[in-house]
Amino acid sequence: MSLEGEIRTLRDERGAVILAHNYQRPEVQDVADFVGDSLYLSRKAVESDRPILVFAGVRFMAETAKILNPSKTVLLPDPRAGCGLADSITAEQLRTWKSEHPGAVVVAYINTSAEVKAEADYCCTSSNAEAIVRKVPADKEILFLPDVFLGEYVRKRTGRKIHLWMGDCPVHAKLRPEDLEHARAAHPGAPILAHPECGCSTQAMEHVDKVLSTDGMVRFAEETRAPEVVVATEVGILHRMRLLNPTTKFTPLSEGAICPFMKEIDLVDVRDSLAQTRYVIDVPLETAAKARLALERMIAA
Ligand code: 13P
Ligand code: SF4
C-alpha cells in the first residue's frame, strides 16, 4: 500500500482528522482533510467530531487546537516544528511589559506559546488582527505582540495607540522593500500579494496590491484572471495556488522564503504519528483555562 493509503487507513481506524497549514510540504497538504491558514484550521479543529487531531503545522497551532479542544488528543507529527516568531517573547517578558503599561489591553498574535496566550486579553491571526483591534474599547492602549510588522500594519489601518513588541518572523522579515521594487520592475502589471508579517509590506506599501493572510492569498488565486501574480510569503503556499488556478503564473517574491519549521513534517512522520499516537501535545490545565478566553474571542471574530 502507498504511504498515502496507509495514512488514510490509519486515520479512519483511529478516528482522526488531519489538518495541514498552507506552508506544509505539498504531499502533506495533499493527504490532509483540511488545508488552510491559522484561523481556518483553529475553527476546523473545533468543528471536528473526531477524537484525534493530527496537526501538520507548527507547535503553537497544535497547542491552540488542544486549548480549544481539551478532550481531544492532539498530535504534532514532529516535535521540532516550532516557530522563530513565537520564540521571540516569553510569558515572563510579557508580564514585565504589562507592568510597564497598566490598564493596556494585550492582543497576542496566534504565533505565541500557550503561556504567552494565557497572559493575553485577545488572540488574533493575520486574517482578523485588524477586526480584533477594532473590538478593543477606543480609550484603551494596546500592547500588540510579537510581530512588529503585523502590529505596524494594524496600527496604520486603525490609527489606534498600539505599543509594539519588536519580534519578527525569520522568514518574512527577510523580504525587504527593495525586493518589492525589483519585482515591480521585473513583472510589470502583475499584482503583488504580501503577508503582513513581511518586512516589506508595511515599509513599501505603495508596491503591494494586497496584504493578505495565507488563505486570503488562496482565495485571490482562485478568483484572479491576471496572467501573473507575485507572492510575498513562504513558498509552500504556491502549491495550493497553482492547483486551484493552473492558468495564472504564481511567482514567489523570493525562492528562498522557506520556513524550516514548517518543513519538518513529512509523510512518514504523519504515518508514524497516527500509528504510534505521537507526539501528544498537552497544555497545563491552568494555562489552558487562562488562554481559552483570548482564543475564543479570536475564533468568534
Ligand atoms: P497565516 O495565519 O496567514 O496562515 O500565517 C501563519 C504563519 O505562521 C505565517 O508565517
Ligand atoms: Fe513561524 Fe515564520 Fe515559520 Fe510562520 S513562517 S511558522 S511565523 S517562523
Short mmCIF file of C-alpha atoms and ligand atoms in Angstrom, two decimals:
data_model
loop_
_atom_site.label_atom_id
_atom_site.label_comp_id
_atom_site.label_asym_id
_atom_site.label_seq_id
_atom_site.Cartn_x
_atom_site.Cartn_y
_atom_site.Cartn_z
CA MET A 1 0.00 0.00 0.00
CA SER A 2 1.25 3.54 -0.70
CA LEU A 3 2.22 5.78 2.22
CA GLU A 4 -0.80 7.97 1.44
CA GLY A 5 -3.03 4.85 1.51
CA GLU A 6 -1.57 3.76 4.87
CA ILE A 7 -2.20 7.24 6.29
CA ARG A 8 -5.83 7.30 5.14
CA THR A 9 -6.48 3.81 6.54
CA LEU A 10 -4.89 4.64 9.90
CA ARG A 11 -6.73 7.96 10.01
CA ASP A 12 -10.09 6.20 9.68
CA GLU A 13 -9.22 3.32 12.03
CA ARG A 14 -8.05 5.75 14.72
CA GLY A 15 -10.85 8.30 14.25
CA ALA A 16 -8.51 11.13 13.33
CA VAL A 17 -8.71 14.25 11.22
CA ILE A 18 -5.58 15.64 9.52
CA LEU A 19 -5.16 19.42 9.44
CA ALA A 20 -2.36 20.98 7.37
CA HIS A 21 -1.15 24.56 7.14
CA ASN A 22 -0.70 26.21 3.73
CA TYR A 23 3.13 26.13 4.16
CA GLN A 24 3.36 22.36 4.62
CA ARG A 25 5.10 20.17 2.05
CA PRO A 26 2.86 19.58 -1.00
CA GLU A 27 2.48 15.84 -0.33
CA VAL A 28 1.42 16.52 3.28
CA GLN A 29 -1.17 19.07 2.11
CA ASP A 30 -2.48 16.52 -0.38
CA VAL A 31 -3.15 13.89 2.27
CA ALA A 32 -4.84 16.29 4.71
CA ASP A 33 -8.59 16.58 5.29
CA PHE A 34 -8.34 20.34 5.63
CA VAL A 35 -5.66 22.77 4.44
CA GLY A 36 -5.70 26.45 5.38
CA ASP A 37 -4.45 29.37 7.45
CA SER A 38 -4.24 29.56 11.24
CA LEU A 39 -7.79 30.84 11.75
CA TYR A 40 -9.42 28.33 9.40
CA LEU A 41 -7.55 25.40 10.96
CA SER A 42 -8.42 26.53 14.51
CA ARG A 43 -12.09 26.61 13.51
CA LYS A 44 -11.88 23.20 11.81
CA ALA A 45 -10.23 21.74 14.95
CA VAL A 46 -13.27 22.87 16.97
CA GLU A 47 -15.86 21.69 14.41
CA SER A 48 -14.39 18.19 14.04
CA ASP A 49 -16.24 15.42 15.87
CA ARG A 50 -13.23 13.08 15.62
CA PRO A 51 -11.34 12.32 18.87
CA ILE A 52 -7.83 12.72 17.39
CA LEU A 53 -6.44 15.83 15.66
CA VAL A 54 -3.20 15.40 13.71
CA PHE A 55 -1.78 18.89 13.26
CA ALA A 56 0.60 19.15 10.32
CA GLY A 57 1.81 22.62 11.15
CA VAL A 58 3.87 24.05 13.99
CA ARG A 59 3.68 23.72 17.77
CA PHE A 60 1.71 26.89 18.55
CA MET A 61 -1.03 25.70 16.15
CA ALA A 62 -1.23 22.28 17.83
CA GLU A 63 -1.26 23.92 21.29
CA THR A 64 -4.09 26.21 20.15
CA ALA A 65 -6.06 23.17 18.97
CA LYS A 66 -5.51 21.48 22.36
CA ILE A 67 -6.59 24.55 24.35
CA LEU A 68 -9.78 24.81 22.30
CA ASN A 69 -10.43 21.05 22.43
CA PRO A 70 -9.30 19.78 25.84
CA SER A 71 -10.99 16.38 25.46
CA LYS A 72 -9.37 15.57 22.09
CA THR A 73 -5.93 14.05 21.57
CA VAL A 74 -3.79 16.49 19.58
CA LEU A 75 -0.72 15.13 17.77
CA LEU A 76 2.19 17.10 16.28
CA PRO A 77 3.98 14.64 13.96
CA ASP A 78 7.43 16.17 14.51
CA PRO A 79 8.26 17.83 17.85
CA ARG A 80 10.92 20.03 16.21
CA ALA A 81 8.24 22.02 14.36
CA GLY A 82 8.49 25.26 16.33
CA CYS A 83 8.29 28.91 15.24
CA GLY A 84 11.02 31.56 15.35
CA LEU A 85 8.44 34.31 15.80
CA ALA A 86 6.68 32.57 18.71
CA ASP A 87 10.09 32.19 20.40
CA SER A 88 10.63 35.96 20.37
CA ILE A 89 8.64 36.56 23.57
CA THR A 90 8.28 34.62 26.83
CA ALA A 91 5.47 34.86 29.37
CA GLU A 92 7.92 36.43 31.83
CA GLN A 93 8.84 39.16 29.31
CA LEU A 94 5.16 39.81 28.64
CA ARG A 95 4.39 40.14 32.37
CA THR A 96 7.19 42.72 32.67
CA TRP A 97 5.87 44.64 29.61
CA LYS A 98 2.33 44.62 31.04
CA SER A 99 3.60 46.00 34.36
CA GLU A 100 5.08 48.97 32.44
CA HIS A 101 1.66 49.75 30.84
CA PRO A 102 -1.01 49.20 33.50
CA GLY A 103 -4.52 49.16 32.03
CA ALA A 104 -3.37 48.36 28.49
CA VAL A 105 -5.17 45.60 26.58
CA VAL A 106 -2.96 42.76 25.32
CA VAL A 107 -3.52 41.47 21.78
CA ALA A 108 -1.37 38.41 21.09
CA TYR A 109 -0.86 37.00 17.62
CA ILE A 110 -1.62 33.28 17.45
CA ASN A 111 2.13 32.73 16.81
CA THR A 112 2.87 32.60 20.56
CA SER A 113 3.30 29.90 23.19
CA ALA A 114 0.35 28.78 25.34
CA GLU A 115 1.98 30.52 28.36
CA VAL A 116 2.06 33.84 26.48
CA LYS A 117 -1.57 33.42 25.34
CA ALA A 118 -2.52 32.89 28.99
CA GLU A 119 -1.35 36.47 29.67
CA ALA A 120 -3.35 37.95 26.76
CA ASP A 121 -6.81 39.53 26.58
CA TYR A 122 -7.32 38.74 22.90
CA CYS A 123 -5.60 36.47 20.38
CA CYS A 124 -5.69 37.16 16.66
CA THR A 125 -4.40 35.74 13.40
CA SER A 126 -3.21 37.52 10.27
CA SER A 127 -6.74 37.31 8.85
CA ASN A 128 -8.53 39.00 11.76
CA ALA A 129 -5.89 41.16 13.53
CA GLU A 130 -7.47 44.42 12.37
CA ALA A 131 -11.01 43.30 13.34
CA ILE A 132 -9.81 42.23 16.80
CA VAL A 133 -8.01 45.53 17.44
CA ARG A 134 -11.18 47.42 16.42
CA LYS A 135 -13.07 45.48 19.15
CA VAL A 136 -10.84 46.92 21.90
CA PRO A 137 -12.56 49.94 23.56
CA ALA A 138 -11.31 53.16 21.92
CA ASP A 139 -9.96 54.66 25.16
CA LYS A 140 -7.62 51.72 25.82
CA GLU A 141 -3.96 51.48 24.88
CA ILE A 142 -2.96 48.23 23.22
CA LEU A 143 0.12 46.04 23.62
CA PHE A 144 0.48 44.10 20.36
CA LEU A 145 2.87 41.15 20.17
CA PRO A 146 5.09 39.60 18.98
CA ASP A 147 5.24 40.59 15.29
CA VAL A 148 6.34 44.18 14.76
CA PHE A 149 5.38 44.26 11.07
CA LEU A 150 1.85 42.91 11.54
CA GLY A 151 1.45 45.28 14.50
CA GLU A 152 2.65 48.26 12.47
CA TYR A 153 0.28 47.33 9.65
CA VAL A 154 -2.69 47.18 12.06
CA ARG A 155 -1.61 50.43 13.71
CA LYS A 156 -1.64 52.17 10.30
CA ARG A 157 -5.02 50.66 9.37
CA THR A 158 -6.78 51.52 12.64
CA GLY A 159 -4.94 54.64 13.84
CA ARG A 160 -5.01 53.15 17.37
CA LYS A 161 -2.43 53.76 20.08
CA ILE A 162 -0.54 50.47 19.84
CA HIS A 163 2.75 49.61 21.55
CA LEU A 164 4.69 47.07 19.51
CA TRP A 165 6.84 44.15 20.60
CA MET A 166 9.91 44.07 18.36
CA GLY A 167 9.66 40.42 17.29
CA ASP A 168 9.68 39.19 13.73
CA CYS A 169 9.47 36.04 11.64
CA PRO A 170 12.91 34.98 10.39
CA VAL A 171 11.41 34.06 7.01
CA HIS A 172 9.16 37.07 6.34
CA ALA A 173 11.45 39.72 7.84
CA LYS A 174 14.00 38.92 5.13
CA LEU A 175 11.59 40.06 2.39
CA ARG A 176 12.64 43.69 2.01
CA PRO A 177 11.22 46.80 0.27
CA GLU A 178 13.99 46.54 -2.37
CA ASP A 179 12.70 43.03 -3.28
CA LEU A 180 9.28 44.55 -3.98
CA GLU A 181 10.75 47.35 -6.09
CA HIS A 182 12.68 44.77 -8.06
CA ALA A 183 9.57 42.58 -8.54
CA ARG A 184 7.54 45.59 -9.74
CA ALA A 185 10.12 46.28 -12.41
CA ALA A 186 10.70 42.63 -13.39
CA HIS A 187 6.99 41.64 -13.54
CA PRO A 188 5.17 44.74 -14.84
CA GLY A 189 1.39 44.59 -14.38
CA ALA A 190 1.48 41.55 -12.08
CA PRO A 191 -0.44 42.10 -8.81
CA ILE A 192 1.80 41.73 -5.75
CA LEU A 193 0.34 39.98 -2.68
CA ALA A 194 2.16 40.24 0.66
CA HIS A 195 1.66 38.57 4.02
CA PRO A 196 1.50 41.18 6.82
CA GLU A 197 4.48 39.54 8.59
CA CYS A 198 6.73 40.63 5.70
CA GLY A 199 9.38 43.22 6.46
CA CYS A 200 8.43 44.83 3.16
CA SER A 201 4.65 45.07 3.43
CA THR A 202 4.49 47.99 5.87
CA GLN A 203 7.58 49.79 4.63
CA ALA A 204 6.79 49.77 0.93
CA MET A 205 3.01 49.56 0.81
CA GLU A 206 2.94 51.51 -2.45
CA HIS A 207 4.35 48.42 -4.18
CA VAL A 208 1.87 45.96 -2.61
CA ASP A 209 -1.56 45.45 -4.16
CA LYS A 210 -2.99 43.37 -1.32
CA VAL A 211 -1.88 42.48 2.21
CA LEU A 212 -3.45 39.09 2.95
CA SER A 213 -3.30 36.06 5.24
CA THR A 214 -2.32 32.84 3.52
CA ASP A 215 -5.99 31.87 2.97
CA GLY A 216 -6.66 35.37 1.65
CA MET A 217 -3.96 34.70 -0.95
CA VAL A 218 -5.51 31.35 -1.84
CA ARG A 219 -8.93 32.97 -2.36
CA PHE A 220 -7.30 35.64 -4.53
CA ALA A 221 -5.65 32.88 -6.60
CA GLU A 222 -8.99 31.18 -7.17
CA GLU A 223 -10.63 34.34 -8.45
CA THR A 224 -7.91 36.19 -10.38
CA ARG A 225 -7.75 36.37 -14.15
CA ALA A 226 -4.29 38.02 -14.09
CA PRO A 227 -1.69 36.20 -16.21
CA GLU A 228 0.89 36.52 -13.41
CA VAL A 229 0.81 37.19 -9.66
CA VAL A 230 3.82 37.84 -7.37
CA VAL A 231 3.53 36.23 -3.95
CA ALA A 232 5.46 37.60 -0.95
CA THR A 233 5.29 34.86 1.67
CA GLU A 234 6.60 31.36 2.40
CA VAL A 235 6.81 29.34 -0.83
CA GLY A 236 4.69 26.41 0.44
CA ILE A 237 1.57 28.44 -0.40
CA LEU A 238 2.32 28.19 -4.14
CA HIS A 239 1.26 24.53 -4.29
CA ARG A 240 -2.36 25.31 -3.47
CA MET A 241 -2.46 28.46 -5.58
CA ARG A 242 -1.21 26.57 -8.64
CA LEU A 243 -3.62 23.66 -8.08
CA LEU A 244 -6.59 25.99 -7.82
CA ASN A 245 -5.60 28.15 -10.77
CA PRO A 246 -3.41 26.43 -13.36
CA THR A 247 -3.67 29.28 -15.90
CA THR A 248 -2.11 32.06 -13.81
CA LYS A 249 1.65 32.09 -13.22
CA PHE A 250 2.40 32.41 -9.48
CA THR A 251 5.89 33.79 -8.90
CA PRO A 252 7.42 33.89 -5.39
CA LEU A 253 8.98 37.20 -4.35
CA SER A 254 11.87 35.07 -3.09
CA GLU A 255 12.52 31.39 -3.87
CA GLY A 256 14.46 31.35 -0.58
CA ALA A 257 11.44 32.17 1.60
CA ILE A 258 11.30 28.69 3.14
CA CYS A 259 10.27 28.12 6.76
CA PRO A 260 12.41 25.25 8.09
CA PHE A 261 9.94 24.61 10.92
CA MET A 262 7.05 24.12 8.50
CA LYS A 263 9.10 21.60 6.50
CA GLU A 264 9.93 19.34 9.47
CA ILE A 265 6.87 17.14 8.93
CA ASP A 266 6.88 14.60 6.09
CA LEU A 267 4.55 11.75 5.17
CA VAL A 268 6.47 9.19 7.25
CA ASP A 269 6.04 11.44 10.31
CA VAL A 270 2.29 11.70 9.65
CA ARG A 271 2.00 7.91 9.28
CA ASP A 272 4.06 7.25 12.43
CA SER A 273 2.15 9.88 14.33
CA LEU A 274 -1.13 8.05 13.63
CA ALA A 275 0.34 4.58 14.15
CA GLN A 276 2.11 5.39 17.43
CA THR A 277 -0.07 8.24 18.77
CA ARG A 278 2.83 10.69 18.82
CA TYR A 279 3.74 13.38 19.68
CA VAL A 280 0.95 14.22 22.10
CA ILE A 281 0.55 17.95 22.78
CA ASP A 282 -0.55 18.80 26.30
CA VAL A 283 -1.10 22.21 27.85
CA PRO A 284 -1.30 22.51 31.67
CA LEU A 285 -4.96 22.95 32.71
CA GLU A 286 -4.43 26.31 34.43
CA THR A 287 -2.55 27.76 31.43
CA ALA A 288 -5.18 26.42 29.03
CA ALA A 289 -8.06 27.86 31.05
CA LYS A 290 -6.44 31.32 31.03
CA ALA A 291 -5.59 31.18 27.31
CA ARG A 292 -9.00 29.87 26.22
CA LEU A 293 -10.91 33.12 26.64
CA ALA A 294 -8.46 35.06 24.44
CA LEU A 295 -8.61 32.30 21.82
CA GLU A 296 -12.40 32.08 21.86
CA ARG A 297 -12.51 35.81 21.14
CA MET A 298 -10.24 35.15 18.15
CA ILE A 299 -12.39 32.31 16.83
CA ALA A 300 -15.56 34.40 17.16
CA ALA A 301 -14.19 37.42 15.23
P1 13P B 1 -1.49 32.53 8.36
O1 13P B 1 -2.40 32.52 9.54
O2 13P B 1 -1.73 33.69 7.45
O3 13P B 1 -1.56 31.23 7.64
O4 13P B 1 0.01 32.72 8.88
C1 13P B 1 0.62 31.80 9.74
C2 13P B 1 2.08 31.95 9.77
O5 13P B 1 2.79 31.31 10.53
C3 13P B 1 2.67 32.90 8.86
O6 13P B 1 4.02 32.84 8.96
FE1 SF4 B 2 6.83 30.99 12.41
FE2 SF4 B 2 7.70 32.47 10.37
FE3 SF4 B 2 7.62 29.84 10.13
FE4 SF4 B 2 5.33 31.26 10.19
S1 SF4 B 2 6.92 31.33 8.60
S2 SF4 B 2 5.76 29.37 11.31
S3 SF4 B 2 5.90 32.89 11.64
S4 SF4 B 2 8.92 31.01 11.58
#
